[in-house]
Short mmCIF file of N, CA, C and O and ligand atoms in Angstrom, two decimals:
data_model
loop_
_atom_site.label_atom_id
_atom_site.label_comp_id
_atom_site.label_asym_id
_atom_site.label_seq_id
_atom_site.Cartn_x
_atom_site.Cartn_y
_atom_site.Cartn_z
N MET A 1 30.01 -79.77 12.75
CA MET A 1 29.64 -81.18 12.73
C MET A 1 30.11 -81.82 11.58
O MET A 1 29.97 -81.35 10.31
N GLU A 2 30.43 -82.89 11.63
CA GLU A 2 31.02 -83.90 10.66
C GLU A 2 29.82 -84.00 9.59
O GLU A 2 28.87 -84.19 10.08
N ASP A 3 30.08 -84.22 8.54
CA ASP A 3 29.26 -84.47 7.34
C ASP A 3 28.13 -83.46 7.16
O ASP A 3 27.18 -83.61 6.44
N CYS A 4 28.41 -82.34 7.66
CA CYS A 4 27.38 -81.34 7.31
C CYS A 4 28.16 -80.22 6.43
O CYS A 4 29.34 -79.77 6.70
N ILE A 5 27.48 -79.95 5.23
CA ILE A 5 28.29 -79.49 4.23
C ILE A 5 28.47 -77.95 4.44
O ILE A 5 29.46 -77.41 4.10
N PHE A 6 27.42 -77.50 5.14
CA PHE A 6 27.49 -75.95 5.64
C PHE A 6 28.74 -75.74 6.79
O PHE A 6 29.51 -74.64 6.68
N CYS A 7 28.84 -76.80 7.66
CA CYS A 7 29.90 -76.84 8.62
C CYS A 7 31.38 -76.86 7.79
O CYS A 7 32.27 -76.11 8.30
N LYS A 8 31.20 -77.54 6.73
CA LYS A 8 32.59 -77.75 5.87
C LYS A 8 32.69 -76.24 5.27
O LYS A 8 34.06 -75.86 5.14
N ILE A 9 31.82 -75.64 4.97
CA ILE A 9 32.12 -74.21 4.29
C ILE A 9 32.48 -73.39 5.37
O ILE A 9 33.43 -72.43 5.14
N VAL A 10 31.95 -73.45 6.54
CA VAL A 10 32.63 -72.61 7.51
C VAL A 10 34.11 -73.00 7.85
O VAL A 10 34.82 -71.90 8.07
N LYS A 11 34.33 -74.02 7.76
CA LYS A 11 35.74 -74.56 8.09
C LYS A 11 36.69 -74.34 6.81
O LYS A 11 37.79 -74.71 6.78
N LYS A 12 35.91 -73.99 5.79
CA LYS A 12 36.64 -73.85 4.37
C LYS A 12 37.33 -75.07 3.85
O LYS A 12 38.30 -75.16 3.21
N GLU A 13 36.66 -76.13 4.18
CA GLU A 13 37.00 -77.48 3.74
C GLU A 13 36.42 -77.67 2.41
O GLU A 13 36.84 -78.56 1.58
N ILE A 14 35.27 -76.90 2.03
CA ILE A 14 34.71 -77.11 0.62
C ILE A 14 34.68 -75.43 0.17
O ILE A 14 34.42 -74.64 1.08
N PRO A 15 35.01 -75.07 -1.01
CA PRO A 15 34.76 -73.88 -1.42
C PRO A 15 33.51 -73.22 -1.40
O PRO A 15 32.61 -73.99 -1.85
N ALA A 16 33.21 -71.95 -1.30
CA ALA A 16 31.97 -71.35 -1.50
C ALA A 16 32.45 -69.53 -1.80
O ALA A 16 33.48 -69.13 -1.55
N ASP A 17 31.51 -69.11 -2.54
CA ASP A 17 31.60 -67.82 -3.01
C ASP A 17 31.28 -66.85 -1.73
O ASP A 17 30.07 -66.52 -1.51
N ILE A 18 32.05 -66.49 -0.72
CA ILE A 18 31.80 -65.84 0.57
C ILE A 18 31.56 -64.34 0.26
O ILE A 18 32.66 -63.74 -0.37
N VAL A 19 30.62 -63.82 0.84
CA VAL A 19 30.24 -62.41 0.48
C VAL A 19 30.40 -61.69 1.96
O VAL A 19 30.79 -60.28 1.87
N TYR A 20 30.25 -62.43 3.12
CA TYR A 20 30.43 -61.60 4.27
C TYR A 20 30.84 -62.78 5.21
O TYR A 20 30.33 -63.96 5.25
N GLU A 21 31.82 -62.52 6.11
CA GLU A 21 32.12 -63.32 7.19
C GLU A 21 32.50 -62.57 8.52
O GLU A 21 33.19 -61.56 8.39
N ASP A 22 32.18 -63.03 9.90
CA ASP A 22 32.62 -62.48 10.97
C ASP A 22 32.67 -63.66 11.98
O ASP A 22 32.87 -65.01 11.50
N ASP A 23 33.00 -63.28 13.05
CA ASP A 23 33.19 -64.57 14.18
C ASP A 23 32.12 -65.25 14.55
O ASP A 23 32.15 -66.46 14.80
N LEU A 24 30.72 -64.79 14.08
CA LEU A 24 29.64 -65.37 14.34
C LEU A 24 28.92 -66.13 13.23
O LEU A 24 28.23 -67.11 13.33
N ILE A 25 29.04 -65.62 12.07
CA ILE A 25 28.13 -65.89 10.83
C ILE A 25 29.01 -65.80 9.70
O ILE A 25 30.05 -65.16 9.59
N ILE A 26 28.36 -66.48 8.63
CA ILE A 26 29.10 -66.43 7.27
C ILE A 26 27.88 -66.30 6.35
O ILE A 26 27.00 -67.13 6.34
N ALA A 27 28.01 -65.66 5.01
CA ALA A 27 27.15 -65.53 3.87
C ALA A 27 27.88 -65.67 2.87
O ALA A 27 28.93 -65.48 2.37
N PHE A 28 27.20 -66.60 2.01
CA PHE A 28 27.68 -67.04 0.73
C PHE A 28 26.74 -67.25 -0.37
O PHE A 28 25.43 -67.42 0.06
N GLU A 29 27.22 -67.29 -1.57
CA GLU A 29 26.16 -67.37 -2.62
C GLU A 29 25.52 -68.90 -2.71
O GLU A 29 26.48 -69.90 -2.52
N ASP A 30 24.31 -68.98 -2.91
CA ASP A 30 23.83 -70.26 -3.22
C ASP A 30 24.24 -71.01 -4.47
O ASP A 30 24.32 -70.29 -5.68
N ILE A 31 24.60 -72.32 -4.27
CA ILE A 31 25.09 -72.93 -5.51
C ILE A 31 23.93 -73.10 -6.66
O ILE A 31 24.42 -73.29 -7.73
N ASN A 32 22.85 -72.92 -6.37
CA ASN A 32 21.75 -73.18 -7.31
C ASN A 32 20.60 -71.98 -7.27
O ASN A 32 19.81 -72.18 -6.47
N PRO A 33 21.05 -70.76 -7.55
CA PRO A 33 20.08 -69.62 -7.17
C PRO A 33 19.06 -69.75 -7.87
O PRO A 33 18.68 -69.98 -8.78
N GLN A 34 17.87 -69.30 -6.98
CA GLN A 34 16.49 -69.48 -7.35
C GLN A 34 16.07 -67.75 -7.71
O GLN A 34 14.91 -67.73 -8.00
N ALA A 35 17.01 -66.93 -7.57
CA ALA A 35 16.58 -65.52 -7.91
C ALA A 35 17.97 -64.98 -8.36
O ALA A 35 18.93 -65.45 -8.22
N LYS A 36 17.83 -63.61 -8.85
CA LYS A 36 19.11 -63.07 -9.23
C LYS A 36 20.18 -62.94 -8.24
O LYS A 36 21.12 -62.97 -8.50
N VAL A 37 19.57 -62.41 -6.80
CA VAL A 37 20.21 -62.57 -5.70
C VAL A 37 19.78 -63.67 -4.94
O VAL A 37 18.61 -63.69 -4.52
N HIS A 38 20.54 -64.63 -4.74
CA HIS A 38 20.36 -65.78 -3.87
C HIS A 38 21.53 -65.96 -2.83
O HIS A 38 22.51 -66.72 -3.20
N THR A 39 21.59 -65.47 -1.60
CA THR A 39 22.66 -65.47 -0.79
C THR A 39 22.25 -66.37 0.35
O THR A 39 20.87 -66.05 0.87
N LEU A 40 23.04 -67.18 1.02
CA LEU A 40 22.64 -67.88 2.25
C LEU A 40 23.47 -67.28 3.39
O LEU A 40 24.75 -67.03 3.32
N ILE A 41 22.55 -67.18 4.55
CA ILE A 41 23.36 -66.56 5.62
C ILE A 41 23.13 -67.60 6.68
O ILE A 41 22.08 -67.98 6.97
N ILE A 42 24.18 -67.91 7.35
CA ILE A 42 24.23 -68.93 8.41
C ILE A 42 25.02 -68.65 9.57
O ILE A 42 26.11 -67.91 9.59
N PRO A 43 24.73 -69.25 10.76
CA PRO A 43 25.56 -69.09 12.07
C PRO A 43 26.69 -70.06 11.96
O PRO A 43 26.50 -70.97 11.05
N LYS A 44 27.82 -69.87 12.37
CA LYS A 44 28.94 -70.56 12.16
C LYS A 44 28.65 -71.83 13.04
O LYS A 44 29.14 -72.96 12.69
N GLU A 45 27.98 -71.81 14.25
CA GLU A 45 27.44 -72.79 15.20
C GLU A 45 26.66 -73.79 14.20
O GLU A 45 25.64 -73.33 13.60
N HIS A 46 26.74 -75.05 14.46
CA HIS A 46 25.89 -75.98 13.92
C HIS A 46 24.51 -75.86 14.58
O HIS A 46 24.56 -76.52 15.59
N ILE A 47 23.51 -75.47 14.02
CA ILE A 47 22.19 -75.55 14.49
C ILE A 47 21.35 -76.18 13.43
O ILE A 47 21.09 -75.52 12.39
N PRO A 48 20.66 -77.27 13.71
CA PRO A 48 19.87 -77.73 12.53
C PRO A 48 18.85 -77.03 11.99
O PRO A 48 18.74 -77.04 10.77
N ASN A 49 18.11 -76.40 12.76
CA ASN A 49 16.84 -75.57 12.25
C ASN A 49 16.27 -74.82 13.39
O ASN A 49 16.84 -75.00 14.46
N ASN A 50 15.15 -74.01 13.14
CA ASN A 50 14.62 -73.09 14.17
C ASN A 50 14.19 -73.84 15.35
O ASN A 50 14.41 -73.16 16.50
N LEU A 51 13.79 -75.03 15.21
CA LEU A 51 13.25 -75.84 16.49
C LEU A 51 14.39 -76.01 17.44
O LEU A 51 14.22 -76.10 18.61
N TYR A 52 15.68 -75.71 17.13
CA TYR A 52 16.97 -76.01 17.88
C TYR A 52 17.37 -74.76 18.53
O TYR A 52 18.38 -74.81 19.10
N LEU A 53 16.80 -73.69 18.14
CA LEU A 53 17.26 -72.46 18.74
C LEU A 53 16.98 -72.49 20.15
O LEU A 53 15.80 -72.81 20.48
N GLU A 54 17.85 -71.78 20.97
CA GLU A 54 17.61 -71.78 22.32
C GLU A 54 17.90 -70.17 22.68
O GLU A 54 18.49 -69.40 21.99
N GLY A 55 17.61 -70.10 24.08
CA GLY A 55 17.77 -68.61 24.57
C GLY A 55 19.09 -68.13 24.40
O GLY A 55 19.12 -66.95 23.94
N ARG A 56 20.02 -68.86 24.53
CA ARG A 56 21.36 -68.24 24.39
C ARG A 56 21.64 -67.98 23.15
O ARG A 56 22.79 -67.25 22.88
N HIS A 57 20.76 -68.16 22.08
CA HIS A 57 21.10 -67.94 20.56
C HIS A 57 20.52 -66.45 20.35
O HIS A 57 20.76 -66.09 19.03
N LYS A 58 19.80 -65.85 21.23
CA LYS A 58 19.17 -64.57 20.94
C LYS A 58 20.17 -63.61 20.25
O LYS A 58 19.72 -62.94 19.25
N THR A 59 21.18 -63.39 21.00
CA THR A 59 22.07 -62.45 20.40
C THR A 59 22.79 -62.68 19.01
O THR A 59 22.93 -62.07 17.99
N LEU A 60 22.94 -64.17 18.75
CA LEU A 60 23.57 -64.41 17.49
C LEU A 60 22.52 -64.37 16.35
O LEU A 60 22.83 -63.81 15.29
N ILE A 61 21.30 -64.78 16.50
CA ILE A 61 20.17 -64.59 15.68
C ILE A 61 19.97 -62.97 15.40
O ILE A 61 19.74 -62.75 14.06
N GLY A 62 19.99 -62.39 16.40
CA GLY A 62 19.78 -60.79 16.22
C GLY A 62 20.82 -60.18 15.25
O GLY A 62 20.50 -59.37 14.34
N HIS A 63 21.95 -60.54 15.61
CA HIS A 63 23.11 -60.20 14.93
C HIS A 63 23.05 -60.63 13.41
O HIS A 63 23.22 -59.78 12.55
N LEU A 64 22.65 -61.79 13.12
CA LEU A 64 22.55 -62.47 11.79
C LEU A 64 21.40 -61.64 10.87
O LEU A 64 21.54 -61.16 9.99
N ILE A 65 20.39 -61.21 11.59
CA ILE A 65 19.24 -60.60 10.86
C ILE A 65 19.60 -59.27 10.61
O ILE A 65 19.36 -58.52 9.67
N LEU A 66 20.36 -58.56 11.57
CA LEU A 66 20.64 -57.16 11.36
C LEU A 66 21.78 -57.11 10.18
O LEU A 66 21.84 -56.38 9.00
N LYS A 67 22.62 -58.10 10.09
CA LYS A 67 23.67 -58.18 9.09
C LYS A 67 23.14 -58.51 7.72
O LYS A 67 23.56 -58.17 6.84
N ALA A 68 21.95 -59.39 7.65
CA ALA A 68 20.98 -59.55 6.41
C ALA A 68 20.73 -58.32 5.73
O ALA A 68 20.96 -57.95 4.69
N ASN A 69 20.49 -57.13 6.62
CA ASN A 69 20.12 -55.79 5.88
C ASN A 69 21.20 -55.37 5.60
O ASN A 69 21.28 -54.59 4.15
N GLU A 70 22.44 -55.43 6.00
CA GLU A 70 23.82 -55.03 5.48
C GLU A 70 24.10 -55.62 4.15
O GLU A 70 24.58 -55.12 3.13
N ILE A 71 23.87 -56.83 4.21
CA ILE A 71 24.24 -57.71 2.93
C ILE A 71 23.22 -57.37 1.80
O ILE A 71 23.61 -57.19 0.74
N ALA A 72 21.83 -57.11 2.07
CA ALA A 72 20.88 -56.68 1.12
C ALA A 72 21.51 -55.19 0.67
O ALA A 72 21.38 -55.12 -0.70
N LYS A 73 22.04 -54.43 1.29
CA LYS A 73 22.52 -53.14 0.79
C LYS A 73 23.57 -53.29 -0.02
O LYS A 73 23.67 -52.73 -1.20
N MET A 74 24.54 -54.35 0.25
CA MET A 74 25.92 -54.57 -0.41
C MET A 74 25.31 -55.25 -1.68
O MET A 74 26.18 -54.89 -2.65
N LYS A 75 24.34 -55.86 -1.77
CA LYS A 75 23.73 -56.49 -3.00
C LYS A 75 22.78 -55.61 -3.94
O LYS A 75 22.32 -56.06 -4.89
N ASN A 76 22.56 -54.55 -3.43
CA ASN A 76 21.61 -53.30 -4.11
C ASN A 76 20.36 -53.91 -3.89
O ASN A 76 19.60 -53.60 -5.19
N ILE A 77 19.84 -54.48 -3.30
CA ILE A 77 18.32 -54.98 -3.18
C ILE A 77 17.78 -54.60 -2.01
O ILE A 77 16.34 -54.61 -1.76
N ALA A 78 18.33 -53.53 -1.22
CA ALA A 78 17.68 -53.12 0.05
C ALA A 78 16.43 -52.22 -0.34
O ALA A 78 15.31 -52.47 0.09
N GLN A 79 16.73 -51.46 -1.52
CA GLN A 79 15.34 -50.45 -1.70
C GLN A 79 14.40 -51.35 -2.74
O GLN A 79 13.25 -50.99 -2.69
N THR A 80 14.88 -52.15 -3.47
CA THR A 80 13.98 -52.99 -4.34
C THR A 80 13.16 -53.91 -3.83
O THR A 80 11.97 -54.43 -4.18
N GLY A 81 13.65 -54.38 -2.65
CA GLY A 81 13.01 -55.42 -1.76
C GLY A 81 13.55 -56.80 -1.91
O GLY A 81 14.31 -57.21 -2.94
N PHE A 82 13.25 -57.58 -0.87
CA PHE A 82 14.06 -58.90 -0.75
C PHE A 82 13.25 -59.68 0.13
O PHE A 82 12.36 -59.29 0.79
N ARG A 83 13.51 -60.87 0.18
CA ARG A 83 12.90 -61.87 1.11
C ARG A 83 14.02 -62.55 1.89
O ARG A 83 15.03 -63.03 1.39
N LEU A 84 13.58 -63.02 2.99
CA LEU A 84 14.53 -63.74 3.94
C LEU A 84 13.81 -64.94 4.31
O LEU A 84 12.46 -64.65 5.00
N ILE A 85 14.18 -66.07 4.06
CA ILE A 85 13.22 -67.26 4.47
C ILE A 85 14.17 -68.23 5.05
O ILE A 85 15.30 -68.67 4.95
N VAL A 86 13.60 -69.08 6.00
CA VAL A 86 14.21 -70.15 6.59
C VAL A 86 13.21 -71.35 6.50
O VAL A 86 12.06 -71.40 6.86
N ASN A 87 13.65 -72.50 5.71
CA ASN A 87 12.77 -73.50 5.69
C ASN A 87 13.30 -74.50 6.95
O ASN A 87 14.34 -74.74 7.26
N ASN A 88 12.13 -75.11 7.47
CA ASN A 88 12.35 -75.97 8.69
C ASN A 88 11.58 -77.23 8.24
O ASN A 88 10.32 -77.25 8.24
N GLY A 89 12.26 -78.13 8.21
CA GLY A 89 11.77 -79.49 8.03
C GLY A 89 11.24 -80.05 6.69
O GLY A 89 11.51 -79.38 5.73
N LYS A 90 10.79 -81.09 6.59
CA LYS A 90 10.49 -81.94 5.32
C LYS A 90 9.45 -81.14 4.59
O LYS A 90 9.60 -81.01 3.61
N ASP A 91 8.35 -80.79 5.17
CA ASP A 91 7.17 -80.18 4.35
C ASP A 91 7.77 -78.82 3.79
O ASP A 91 7.18 -78.21 2.87
N ALA A 92 8.77 -78.18 4.47
CA ALA A 92 9.28 -77.02 3.85
C ALA A 92 10.53 -77.05 2.88
O ALA A 92 11.06 -76.21 2.47
N GLY A 93 10.53 -78.30 2.73
CA GLY A 93 11.54 -78.77 1.74
C GLY A 93 13.14 -78.52 2.34
O GLY A 93 14.21 -78.30 1.57
N GLN A 94 13.30 -78.35 3.40
CA GLN A 94 14.68 -78.26 4.04
C GLN A 94 15.55 -79.45 3.61
O GLN A 94 15.43 -80.58 3.85
N GLU A 95 16.75 -79.09 2.93
CA GLU A 95 17.54 -80.12 2.51
C GLU A 95 18.92 -80.09 3.24
O GLU A 95 19.63 -81.29 3.41
N VAL A 96 19.23 -79.01 3.63
CA VAL A 96 20.60 -78.79 4.60
C VAL A 96 20.16 -78.46 6.07
O VAL A 96 19.43 -77.51 6.34
N PHE A 97 20.49 -79.46 7.02
CA PHE A 97 20.16 -79.40 8.29
C PHE A 97 21.23 -78.55 9.19
O PHE A 97 21.68 -79.04 10.27
N HIS A 98 21.37 -77.36 8.55
CA HIS A 98 22.27 -76.36 9.27
C HIS A 98 21.53 -75.06 8.91
O HIS A 98 21.46 -74.83 7.90
N ILE A 99 20.93 -74.41 9.95
CA ILE A 99 19.88 -73.33 9.92
C ILE A 99 20.73 -72.48 8.79
O ILE A 99 21.77 -71.88 9.11
N HIS A 100 19.83 -71.94 7.94
CA HIS A 100 20.27 -70.79 6.94
C HIS A 100 19.00 -69.93 6.63
O HIS A 100 18.04 -70.39 6.49
N TRP A 101 19.40 -68.67 6.34
CA TRP A 101 18.45 -67.75 5.99
C TRP A 101 18.64 -67.57 4.37
O TRP A 101 20.05 -67.24 4.07
N HIS A 102 17.71 -67.78 3.63
CA HIS A 102 17.90 -67.58 2.15
C HIS A 102 17.61 -65.98 2.03
O HIS A 102 16.59 -65.37 2.46
N LEU A 103 18.57 -65.30 1.41
CA LEU A 103 18.40 -63.91 0.98
C LEU A 103 18.02 -63.69 -0.52
O LEU A 103 19.01 -64.17 -1.35
N LEU A 104 16.89 -63.56 -0.77
CA LEU A 104 16.41 -63.53 -2.27
C LEU A 104 16.11 -61.98 -2.67
O LEU A 104 15.26 -61.41 -2.04
N GLY A 105 16.30 -61.82 -3.93
CA GLY A 105 15.88 -60.50 -4.38
C GLY A 105 16.39 -60.33 -5.76
O GLY A 105 17.05 -61.13 -6.43
N GLY A 106 16.49 -58.88 -6.27
CA GLY A 106 17.01 -58.56 -7.48
C GLY A 106 16.05 -58.72 -8.45
O GLY A 106 16.30 -58.31 -9.67
N GLU A 107 14.79 -59.14 -8.35
CA GLU A 107 13.79 -59.39 -9.30
C GLU A 107 12.51 -59.53 -8.42
O GLU A 107 12.59 -59.92 -7.36
N PRO A 108 11.39 -59.30 -9.02
CA PRO A 108 10.06 -59.74 -8.45
C PRO A 108 10.12 -60.97 -8.30
O PRO A 108 10.29 -61.94 -8.78
N LEU A 109 9.55 -61.45 -6.80
CA LEU A 109 9.59 -62.69 -6.30
C LEU A 109 8.20 -63.46 -6.07
O LEU A 109 8.22 -64.47 -5.88
N GLY A 110 7.11 -62.90 -6.73
CA GLY A 110 5.95 -63.26 -6.59
C GLY A 110 5.58 -63.07 -5.15
O GLY A 110 6.02 -62.42 -4.39
N ARG A 111 4.22 -63.25 -5.04
CA ARG A 111 3.54 -62.76 -3.77
C ARG A 111 4.01 -63.34 -2.48
O ARG A 111 4.10 -63.01 -1.51
N LEU A 112 4.09 -64.67 -2.60
CA LEU A 112 4.42 -65.50 -1.46
C LEU A 112 5.46 -66.72 -2.04
O LEU A 112 5.45 -67.13 -3.05
N VAL A 113 5.82 -67.45 -1.01
CA VAL A 113 6.77 -68.63 -1.51
C VAL A 113 5.66 -69.57 -1.71
O VAL A 113 4.65 -69.63 -1.06
N CYS A 114 5.82 -70.26 -2.92
CA CYS A 114 4.63 -71.18 -3.32
C CYS A 114 5.09 -72.53 -3.56
O CYS A 114 6.34 -72.69 -3.31
N LYS A 115 4.27 -73.42 -3.78
CA LYS A 115 4.68 -74.80 -4.07
C LYS A 115 5.34 -74.95 -5.43
O LYS A 115 5.19 -74.25 -6.31
P1 5GP B 201 17.06 -75.70 2.04
O1 5GP B 201 16.39 -76.39 1.03
O2 5GP B 201 17.71 -76.53 2.88
O3 5GP B 201 16.37 -74.44 2.70
O4 5GP B 201 18.25 -74.91 1.11
C1 5GP B 201 19.50 -75.45 1.00
C2 5GP B 201 20.02 -74.68 0.10
O5 5GP B 201 21.55 -74.95 -0.03
C3 5GP B 201 19.68 -74.70 -1.39
O6 5GP B 201 19.08 -73.41 -2.04
C4 5GP B 201 20.97 -75.31 -2.09
O7 5GP B 201 21.05 -74.89 -3.34
C5 5GP B 201 22.00 -74.73 -1.34
N1 5GP B 201 23.32 -75.68 -1.16
C6 5GP B 201 23.33 -77.06 -0.94
N2 5GP B 201 24.71 -77.24 -1.17
C7 5GP B 201 25.34 -76.39 -1.26
C8 5GP B 201 26.91 -76.10 -1.53
O8 5GP B 201 27.45 -76.90 -1.38
N3 5GP B 201 27.23 -74.86 -1.68
C9 5GP B 201 26.34 -73.63 -1.75
N4 5GP B 201 26.85 -72.39 -1.97
N5 5GP B 201 24.96 -73.78 -1.50
C10 5GP B 201 24.57 -75.26 -1.47
ZN1 ZN B 202 26.67 -77.68 10.09
#
């Protein structure tokens, strides 16, 4: 989608520190990390957020979630623990409307995502 920063990363029109890529998804380092490990995992398809997921996306999302485990292992945070977060809409503070999973870890993260 035009004017979507993450679509531009998918198309390599803007640079990103890519840690994993296949035909369905891409994972790259967050530009403004909120933890020692802060990687974003996105489908290549432009989907604005969770509300826009359809039945046809089941395989894609299952694939992404399973790959998140592999990326956590690659980042050496699988054993110490990590958080996977999707922000949806205004009250969740979603800034980029191309669905993305935040993979956070590498240090204690606090009990829950807080305000
Ligand atoms: P949201 O608030 O939408 O859940 O998260 C958007 C995330 O994307 C933020 O953590 C922000 O730092 C990150 N981000 C925004 N623009 C860019 C960019 O151009 N490159 C990278 N690597 N991350 C970005
Ligand atoms: Zn997009």
